[in-house]
CSV table of C-alpha atoms and ligand atoms in Angstrom, one decimal:
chain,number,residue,atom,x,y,z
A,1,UNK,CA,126.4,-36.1,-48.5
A,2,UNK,CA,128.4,-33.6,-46.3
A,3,UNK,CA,127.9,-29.8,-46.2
A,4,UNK,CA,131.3,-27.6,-45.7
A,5,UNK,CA,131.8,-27.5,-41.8
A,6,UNK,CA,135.2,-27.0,-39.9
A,7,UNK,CA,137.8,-28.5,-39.5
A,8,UNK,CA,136.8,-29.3,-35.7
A,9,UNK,CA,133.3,-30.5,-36.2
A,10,UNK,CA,134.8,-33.5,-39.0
A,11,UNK,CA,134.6,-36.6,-37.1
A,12,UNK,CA,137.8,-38.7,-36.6
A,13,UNK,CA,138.4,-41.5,-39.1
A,14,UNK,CA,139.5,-43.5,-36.4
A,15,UNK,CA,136.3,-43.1,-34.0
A,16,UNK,CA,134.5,-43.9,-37.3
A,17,UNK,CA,136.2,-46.5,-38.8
A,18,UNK,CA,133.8,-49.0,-39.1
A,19,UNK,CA,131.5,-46.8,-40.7
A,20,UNK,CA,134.6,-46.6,-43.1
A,21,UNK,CA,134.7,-49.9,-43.5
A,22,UNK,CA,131.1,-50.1,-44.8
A,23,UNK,CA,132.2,-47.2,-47.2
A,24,UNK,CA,134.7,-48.9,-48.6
A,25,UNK,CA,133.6,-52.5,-49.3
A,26,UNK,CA,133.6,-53.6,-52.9
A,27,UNK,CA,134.9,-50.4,-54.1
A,28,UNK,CA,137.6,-50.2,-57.0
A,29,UNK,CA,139.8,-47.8,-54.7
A,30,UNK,CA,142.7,-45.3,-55.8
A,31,UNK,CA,144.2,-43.3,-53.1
A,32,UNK,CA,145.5,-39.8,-53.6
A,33,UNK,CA,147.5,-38.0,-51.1
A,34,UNK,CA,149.1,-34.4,-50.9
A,35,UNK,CA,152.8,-34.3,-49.2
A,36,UNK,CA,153.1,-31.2,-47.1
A,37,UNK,CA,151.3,-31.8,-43.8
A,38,UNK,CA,149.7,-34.6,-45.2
A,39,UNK,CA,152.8,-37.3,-45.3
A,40,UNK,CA,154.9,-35.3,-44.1
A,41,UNK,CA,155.6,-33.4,-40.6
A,42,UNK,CA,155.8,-29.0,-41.2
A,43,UNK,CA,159.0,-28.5,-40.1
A,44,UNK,CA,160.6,-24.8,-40.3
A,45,UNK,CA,162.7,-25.2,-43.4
A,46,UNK,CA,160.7,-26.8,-46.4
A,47,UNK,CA,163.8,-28.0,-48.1
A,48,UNK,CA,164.1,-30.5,-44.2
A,49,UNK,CA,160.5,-32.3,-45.0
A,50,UNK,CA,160.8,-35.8,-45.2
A,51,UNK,CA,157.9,-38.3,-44.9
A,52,UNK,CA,157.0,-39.6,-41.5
A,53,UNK,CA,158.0,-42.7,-40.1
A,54,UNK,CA,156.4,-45.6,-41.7
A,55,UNK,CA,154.8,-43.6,-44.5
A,56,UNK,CA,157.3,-45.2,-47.0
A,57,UNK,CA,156.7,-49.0,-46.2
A,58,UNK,CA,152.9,-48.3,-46.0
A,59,UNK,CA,152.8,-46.5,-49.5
A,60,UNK,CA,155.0,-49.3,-50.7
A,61,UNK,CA,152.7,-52.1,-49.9
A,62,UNK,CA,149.2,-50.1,-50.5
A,63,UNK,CA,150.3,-49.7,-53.8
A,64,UNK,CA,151.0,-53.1,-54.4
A,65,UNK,CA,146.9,-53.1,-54.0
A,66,UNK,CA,145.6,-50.2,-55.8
A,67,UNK,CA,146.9,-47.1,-57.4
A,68,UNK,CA,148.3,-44.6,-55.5
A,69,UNK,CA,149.2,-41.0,-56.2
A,70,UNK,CA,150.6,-37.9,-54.6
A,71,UNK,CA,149.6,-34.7,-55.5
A,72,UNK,CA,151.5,-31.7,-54.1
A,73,UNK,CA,152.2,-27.9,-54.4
A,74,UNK,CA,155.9,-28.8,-54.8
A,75,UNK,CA,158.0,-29.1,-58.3
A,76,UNK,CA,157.5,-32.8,-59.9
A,77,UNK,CA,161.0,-34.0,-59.1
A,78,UNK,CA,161.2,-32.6,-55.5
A,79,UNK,CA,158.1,-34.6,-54.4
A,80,UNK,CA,159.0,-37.5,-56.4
A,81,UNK,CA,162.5,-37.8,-54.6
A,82,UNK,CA,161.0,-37.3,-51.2
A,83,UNK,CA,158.8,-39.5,-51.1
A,84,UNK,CA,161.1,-42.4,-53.1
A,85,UNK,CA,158.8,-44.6,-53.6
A,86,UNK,CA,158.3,-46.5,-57.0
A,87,UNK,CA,155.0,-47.1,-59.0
A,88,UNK,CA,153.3,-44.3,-58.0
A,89,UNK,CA,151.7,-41.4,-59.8
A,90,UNK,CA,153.3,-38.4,-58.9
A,91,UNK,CA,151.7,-34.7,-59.8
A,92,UNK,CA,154.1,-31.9,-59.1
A,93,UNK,CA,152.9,-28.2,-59.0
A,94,UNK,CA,149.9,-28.8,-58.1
A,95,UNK,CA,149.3,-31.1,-60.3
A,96,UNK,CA,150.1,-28.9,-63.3
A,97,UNK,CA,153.4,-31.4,-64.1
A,98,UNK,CA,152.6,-35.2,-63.8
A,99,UNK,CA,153.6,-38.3,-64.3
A,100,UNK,CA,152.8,-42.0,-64.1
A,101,UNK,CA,154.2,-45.1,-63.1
A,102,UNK,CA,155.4,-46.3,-66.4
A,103,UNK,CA,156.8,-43.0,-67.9
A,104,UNK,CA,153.8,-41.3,-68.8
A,105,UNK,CA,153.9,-37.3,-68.4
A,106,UNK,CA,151.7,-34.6,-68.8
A,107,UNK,CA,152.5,-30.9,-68.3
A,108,UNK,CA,150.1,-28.4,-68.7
A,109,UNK,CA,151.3,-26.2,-71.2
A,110,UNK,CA,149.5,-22.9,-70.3
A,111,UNK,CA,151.7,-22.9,-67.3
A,112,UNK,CA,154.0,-22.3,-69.0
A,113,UNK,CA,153.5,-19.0,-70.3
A,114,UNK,CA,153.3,-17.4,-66.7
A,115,UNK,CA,157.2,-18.6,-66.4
A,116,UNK,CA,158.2,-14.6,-67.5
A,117,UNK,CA,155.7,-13.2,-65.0
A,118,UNK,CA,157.2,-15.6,-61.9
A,119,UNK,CA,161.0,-14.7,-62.5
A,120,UNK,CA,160.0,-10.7,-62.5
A,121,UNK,CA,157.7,-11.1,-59.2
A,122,UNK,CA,160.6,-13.1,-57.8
A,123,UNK,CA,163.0,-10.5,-58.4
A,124,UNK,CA,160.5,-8.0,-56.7
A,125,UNK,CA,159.6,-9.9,-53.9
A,126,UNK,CA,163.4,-11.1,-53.1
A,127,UNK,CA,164.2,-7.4,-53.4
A,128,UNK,CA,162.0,-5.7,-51.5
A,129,UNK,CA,161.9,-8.4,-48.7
A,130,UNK,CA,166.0,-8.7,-48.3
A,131,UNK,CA,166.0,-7.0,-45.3
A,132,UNK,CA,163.4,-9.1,-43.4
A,133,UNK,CA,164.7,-11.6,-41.0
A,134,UNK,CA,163.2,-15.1,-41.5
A,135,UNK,CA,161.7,-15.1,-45.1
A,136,UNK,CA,161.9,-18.2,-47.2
A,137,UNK,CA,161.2,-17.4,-51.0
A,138,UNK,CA,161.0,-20.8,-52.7
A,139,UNK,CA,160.9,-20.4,-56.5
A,140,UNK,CA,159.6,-23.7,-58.1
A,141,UNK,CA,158.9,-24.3,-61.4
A,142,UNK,CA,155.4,-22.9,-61.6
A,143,UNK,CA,154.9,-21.1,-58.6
A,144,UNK,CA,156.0,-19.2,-56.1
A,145,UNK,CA,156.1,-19.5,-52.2
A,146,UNK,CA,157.2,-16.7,-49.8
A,147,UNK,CA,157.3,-18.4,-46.0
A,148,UNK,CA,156.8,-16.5,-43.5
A,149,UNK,CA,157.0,-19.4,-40.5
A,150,UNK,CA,160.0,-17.6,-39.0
A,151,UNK,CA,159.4,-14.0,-39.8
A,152,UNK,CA,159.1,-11.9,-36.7
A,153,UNK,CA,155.0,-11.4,-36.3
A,154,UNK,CA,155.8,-7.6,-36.0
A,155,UNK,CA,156.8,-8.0,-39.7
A,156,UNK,CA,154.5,-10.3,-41.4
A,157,UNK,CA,151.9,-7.8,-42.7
A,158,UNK,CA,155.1,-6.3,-44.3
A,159,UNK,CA,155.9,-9.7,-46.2
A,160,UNK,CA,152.0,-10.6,-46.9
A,161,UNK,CA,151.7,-6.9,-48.6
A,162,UNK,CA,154.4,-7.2,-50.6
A,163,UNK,CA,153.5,-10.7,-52.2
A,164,UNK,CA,150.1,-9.1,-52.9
A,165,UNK,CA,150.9,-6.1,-54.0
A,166,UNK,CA,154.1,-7.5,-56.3
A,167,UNK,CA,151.1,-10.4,-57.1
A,168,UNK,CA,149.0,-7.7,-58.3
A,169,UNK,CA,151.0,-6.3,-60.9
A,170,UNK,CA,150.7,-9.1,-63.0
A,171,UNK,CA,147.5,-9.9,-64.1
A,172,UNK,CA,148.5,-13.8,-65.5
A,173,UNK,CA,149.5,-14.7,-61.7
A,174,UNK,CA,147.0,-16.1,-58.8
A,175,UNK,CA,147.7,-15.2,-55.0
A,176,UNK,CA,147.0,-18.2,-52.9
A,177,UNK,CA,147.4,-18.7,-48.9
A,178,UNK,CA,148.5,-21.8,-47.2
A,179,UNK,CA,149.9,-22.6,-44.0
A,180,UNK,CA,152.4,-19.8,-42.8
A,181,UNK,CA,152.7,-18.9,-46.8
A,182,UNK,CA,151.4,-16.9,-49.5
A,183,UNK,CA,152.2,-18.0,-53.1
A,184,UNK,CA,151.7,-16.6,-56.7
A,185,UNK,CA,151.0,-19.1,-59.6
A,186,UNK,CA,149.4,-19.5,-62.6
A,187,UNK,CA,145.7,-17.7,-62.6
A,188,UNK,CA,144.8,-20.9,-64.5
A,189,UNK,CA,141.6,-23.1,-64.3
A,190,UNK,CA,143.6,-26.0,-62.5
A,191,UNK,CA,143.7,-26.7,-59.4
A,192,UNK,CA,144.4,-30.0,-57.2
A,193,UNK,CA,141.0,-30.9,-57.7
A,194,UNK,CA,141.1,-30.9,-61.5
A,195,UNK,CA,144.6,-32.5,-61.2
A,196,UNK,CA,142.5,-35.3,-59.2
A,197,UNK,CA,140.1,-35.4,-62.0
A,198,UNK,CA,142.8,-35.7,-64.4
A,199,UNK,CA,144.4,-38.6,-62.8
A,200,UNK,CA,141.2,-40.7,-62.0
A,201,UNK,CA,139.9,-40.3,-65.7
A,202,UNK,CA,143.4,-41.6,-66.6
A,203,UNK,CA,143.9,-43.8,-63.9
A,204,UNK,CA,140.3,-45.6,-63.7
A,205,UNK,CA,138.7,-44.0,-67.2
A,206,UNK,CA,135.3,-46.5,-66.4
A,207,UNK,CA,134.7,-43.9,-64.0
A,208,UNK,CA,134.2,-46.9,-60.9
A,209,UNK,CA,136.9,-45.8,-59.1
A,210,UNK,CA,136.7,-44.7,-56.0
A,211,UNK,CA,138.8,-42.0,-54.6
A,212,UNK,CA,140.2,-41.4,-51.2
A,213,UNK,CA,142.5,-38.1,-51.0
A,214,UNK,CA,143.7,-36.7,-48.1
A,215,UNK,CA,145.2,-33.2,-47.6
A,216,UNK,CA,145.9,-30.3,-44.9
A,217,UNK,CA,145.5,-26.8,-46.5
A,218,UNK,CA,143.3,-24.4,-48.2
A,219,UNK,CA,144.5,-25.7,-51.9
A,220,UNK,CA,143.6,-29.1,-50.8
A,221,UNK,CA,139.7,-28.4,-50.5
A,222,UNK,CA,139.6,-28.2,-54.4
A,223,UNK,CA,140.3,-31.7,-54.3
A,224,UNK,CA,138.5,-32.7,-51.2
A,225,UNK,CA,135.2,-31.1,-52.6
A,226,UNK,CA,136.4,-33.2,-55.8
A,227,UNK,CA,135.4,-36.5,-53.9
A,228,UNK,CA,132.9,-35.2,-51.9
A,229,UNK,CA,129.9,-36.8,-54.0
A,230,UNK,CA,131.8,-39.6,-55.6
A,231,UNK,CA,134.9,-40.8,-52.5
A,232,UNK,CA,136.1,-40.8,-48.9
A,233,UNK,CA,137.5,-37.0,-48.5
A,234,UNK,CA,140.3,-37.0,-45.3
A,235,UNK,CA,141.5,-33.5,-43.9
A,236,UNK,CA,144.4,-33.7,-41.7
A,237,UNK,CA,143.9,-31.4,-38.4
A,238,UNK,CA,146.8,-28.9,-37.2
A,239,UNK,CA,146.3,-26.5,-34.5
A,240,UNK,CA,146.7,-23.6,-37.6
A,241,UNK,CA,143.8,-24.7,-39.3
A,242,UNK,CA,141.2,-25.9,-37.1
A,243,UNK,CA,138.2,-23.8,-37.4
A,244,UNK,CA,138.6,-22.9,-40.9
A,245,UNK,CA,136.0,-24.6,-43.8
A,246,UNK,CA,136.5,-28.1,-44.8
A,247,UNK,CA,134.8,-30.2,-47.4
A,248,UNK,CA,136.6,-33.4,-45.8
A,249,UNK,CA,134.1,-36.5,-44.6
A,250,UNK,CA,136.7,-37.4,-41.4
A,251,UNK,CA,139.7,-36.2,-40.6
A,252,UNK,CA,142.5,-37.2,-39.0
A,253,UNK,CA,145.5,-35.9,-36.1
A,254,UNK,CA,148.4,-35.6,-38.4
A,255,UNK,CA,150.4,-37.7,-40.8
A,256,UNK,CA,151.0,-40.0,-38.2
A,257,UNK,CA,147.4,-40.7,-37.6
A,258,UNK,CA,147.2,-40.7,-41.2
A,259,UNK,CA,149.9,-43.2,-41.4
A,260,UNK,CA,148.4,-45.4,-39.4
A,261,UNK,CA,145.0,-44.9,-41.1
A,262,UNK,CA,146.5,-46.4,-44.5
A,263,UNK,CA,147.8,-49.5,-42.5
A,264,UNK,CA,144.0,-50.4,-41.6
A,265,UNK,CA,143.4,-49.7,-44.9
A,266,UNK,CA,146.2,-52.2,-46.0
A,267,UNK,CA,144.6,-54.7,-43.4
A,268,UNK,CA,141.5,-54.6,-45.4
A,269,UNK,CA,143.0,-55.6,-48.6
A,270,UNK,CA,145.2,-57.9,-46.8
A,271,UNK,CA,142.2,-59.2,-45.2
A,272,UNK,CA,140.3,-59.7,-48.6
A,273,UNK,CA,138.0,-57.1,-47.4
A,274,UNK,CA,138.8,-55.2,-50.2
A,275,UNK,CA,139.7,-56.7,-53.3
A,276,UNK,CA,143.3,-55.8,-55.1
A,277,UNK,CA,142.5,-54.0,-58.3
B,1,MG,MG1,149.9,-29.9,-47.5
């Protein structure tokens, strides 16, 4: 129903909301959410993020509802811990490490084997970038990420070469861009939107569900072209991506907004609008 536009042309789930609404009504919903950006503020230092205020209480009543996951570029137990909040499905490495609400786990054991190739471009990367002011290299369990938020803008070429040129060398690793980062993972036919696949088939394995998943960055549009045909797909707009390509159907102005968004979503369950499933 939507062709790829930007970021800017997406109309604002909140100027649209009763169309929404309409969407929504008598649908067997599961939500699906990345962290970064999404329910979280960027802040300078990764290891600060922390979900915005009101994003806790809001995912702790939605998912009293429907089911409710996070999926995010960061290690399984990281995410899980920030975001604290119980009976929710929680993919980790971008989605490549999950588990469910009652203890069920799923790792995907290709990943694995691209463990050997991530501590030698480590080593490279942390090596050849010491002297660098401002680089974050953030080793996680299957990836990679080399920030460059704070680097001097003189010297980012510098840091971007070297992740693609270390990247290079090994021919089981992916290069990836995100916001303010390059990362190497596992060349792999995953992605968030097959980790969203995953999780629905699992979650909803009739195949009635309907999925909502909102996200900020370039790794997010697997998953947002995901729901395109079948869900409600939510970018969330930052000044650094704003004319780049989106699959999204509306977007919104930042977890906040995005926040609040889930409230009127709770409203509508709360209101019997939607029905609990
Ligand atoms: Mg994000």
């Amino acid at each position: 129903m939507t062709t790829e536009r930007s970021v800017d042309q997406v109309p604002d789930a909140h100027e649209v909301f009763d169309d929404l609404r309409g969407m929504l009504w008598n649908r067997r919903i599961i939500v699906l959410l990345d962290f970064d950006g999404t329910l979280s503020p960027i802040v300078d230092d990764p290891a600060d993020a922390e979900p915005a205020d009101g994003v806790r209480p809001a995912l702790e009543r939605l998912v009293e509802k429907c089911p409710v996951a996070v999926i995010s570029g960061r290690d399984l137990a990281d995410v899980r811990d920030r975001v604290a909040v119980e009976r929710l499905w929680y993919a980790g490495s971008h989605g490549f490490d999950i588990a469910g609400p009652d203890g069920e786990h799923h790792e995907y054991e290709d990943a694995l084997d691209v463990v050997p190739s991530l501590d030698a471009a480590e080593a490279a990367i942390r090596e050849r970038l010491d002297e660098i002011a401002g680089v974050k290299v953030e080793r996680k369990r299957f990836s990679l990420s080399v920030h460059f938020r704070s680097v001097d803008p003189d010297d980012v070429a510098m840091v971007t070469d070297t992740v693609d040129d270390v990247g290079s060398e090994h021919r089981d690793l992916r290069i990836t861009e995100g916001r303010r980062l390059r990362e190497l993972g596992p060349d792999l036919e995953w992605d968030k939107g097959a980790a969203l696949g995953w999780l629905l088939e699992r979650i909803e394995p009739s195949g009635s569900a309907f999925p909502i998943y909102a996200g900020d960055d370039v790794t997010d549009e697997d998953a947002l072209k995901a729901v395109r045909d079948i869900g409600l797909g939510i970018v969330v707009r930052s000044d650094e991506r704003s004319d780049v390509p989106t699959f999204a159907h509306v977007s919104v102005d930042g977890p906040d907004r995005l926040c609040e968004l889930l409230g009127q979503l709770l409203e509508l369950f709360e209101s019997g609008e939607l029905s609990p499933a």
